[in-house]
Every structure is written in structure tokens, then in C-alpha cells.
XYZ file of C-alpha atoms in Angstrom:
92
model
C -51.959 13.365 31.547
C -48.231 13.492 30.852
C -46.030 13.409 33.917
C -43.506 16.078 34.688
C -39.864 15.027 35.226
C -37.378 17.631 36.366
C -39.654 20.480 35.344
C -40.017 19.093 31.802
C -42.754 17.033 30.355
C -41.862 13.541 29.215
C -43.141 12.255 25.920
C -42.534 14.083 22.627
C -39.042 15.624 22.219
C -38.751 19.330 22.753
C -37.831 21.664 19.888
C -34.593 22.727 21.588
C -33.503 19.067 21.939
C -33.928 18.516 18.209
C -32.093 21.743 17.365
C -29.154 20.966 19.668
C -28.896 17.488 18.110
C -28.901 19.032 14.636
C -26.205 21.513 15.692
C -24.023 18.678 17.006
C -24.432 16.741 13.755
C -23.661 19.859 11.710
C -20.537 20.459 13.807
C -19.411 16.872 13.344
C -19.987 17.199 9.612
C -17.802 20.318 9.464
C -15.052 18.621 11.451
C -15.167 15.569 9.165
C -15.023 17.781 6.068
C -12.006 19.700 7.373
C -10.207 16.472 8.301
C -10.864 15.075 4.832
C -9.537 18.247 3.173
C -6.454 18.193 5.423
C -5.741 14.532 4.705
C -6.420 15.046 0.985
C -3.844 17.838 0.859
C -1.253 15.648 2.587
C -2.054 12.743 0.288
C -1.591 14.879 -2.831
C 1.691 16.260 -1.459
C 2.892 12.720 -0.710
C 1.972 11.585 -4.230
C 4.019 14.406 -5.754
C 6.981 13.474 -3.550
C 6.600 9.787 -4.416
C 6.524 10.542 -8.154
C 9.625 12.750 -7.926
C 11.450 10.069 -5.930
C 10.571 7.386 -8.473
C 11.617 9.638 -11.370
C 14.962 10.337 -9.667
C 15.479 6.621 -8.997
C 14.898 5.770 -12.657
C 17.290 8.489 -13.852
C 19.977 7.234 -11.465
C 19.461 3.663 -12.616
C 19.841 4.702 -16.268
C 23.061 6.578 -15.435
C 24.356 3.595 -13.465
C 23.887 1.210 -16.370
C 25.527 3.705 -18.738
C 28.565 3.608 -16.439
C 28.524 -0.218 -16.543
C 28.501 -0.106 -20.350
C 31.361 2.378 -20.342
C 33.378 0.106 -18.020
C 32.831 -2.876 -20.310
C 33.810 -0.783 -23.338
C 37.035 0.282 -21.562
C 37.880 -3.317 -20.623
C 37.342 -4.500 -24.186
C 39.510 -1.675 -25.551
C 42.238 -2.555 -23.041
C 42.163 -6.217 -24.084
C 42.233 -5.357 -27.792
C 45.111 -2.911 -27.206
C 47.144 -5.558 -25.368
C 46.484 -8.099 -28.125
C 47.606 -5.588 -30.776
C 50.819 -5.041 -28.814
C 51.384 -8.817 -28.488
C 50.876 -9.227 -32.253
C 53.370 -6.455 -32.930
C 55.979 -7.961 -30.608
C 55.328 -11.453 -31.982
C 55.792 -10.229 -35.564
C 59.222 -8.761 -34.762
């Protein structure tokens, strides 16, 4: 005959034990789902920010190199202008 421990019979699990275990697992599943959704939302927000940052960086880099080209163009024009003046003075 099964022995009684603490007013309960030992042996096969009781129906309430199985149900409480299922409730705990269901609760853990809900918590995990909510955490995943929360992290997913943050990840998508971070990706949008990262893309915007990279796009801004590329635009700034393009503008920077356009300024470099403009500086070189100005230096070349200055040199050519000085040489034209030297030729004029030398011809006189």
C-alpha cells in the first residue's frame, strides 16, 4: 500500500502538481516572448539609427572630398595666374 507523507500519498504525481508546473512553464514562455519582442524593437531602432549614421557619414565624406578638389583647383588657378603675370612682366 502506498505510504502517506505529509498528508499526501507518494507515488504518482497529483493533478494539481502537473497543472502548477504547466502554469509556471506558460508564464516563463510569456516572459520570454515579451523579452524577445522588447529586444527586437530595440534592435530594429538601433539598426535604423546605424543606417542613418552611416548615410550621414558618407554624405559628409563626399562633401569633404569636394572641398579638397576645390582647394586644389584654387591652388592651380593661383599658380597659373602668377605665371601669367610673370610672363607679362617678362615680356615688357
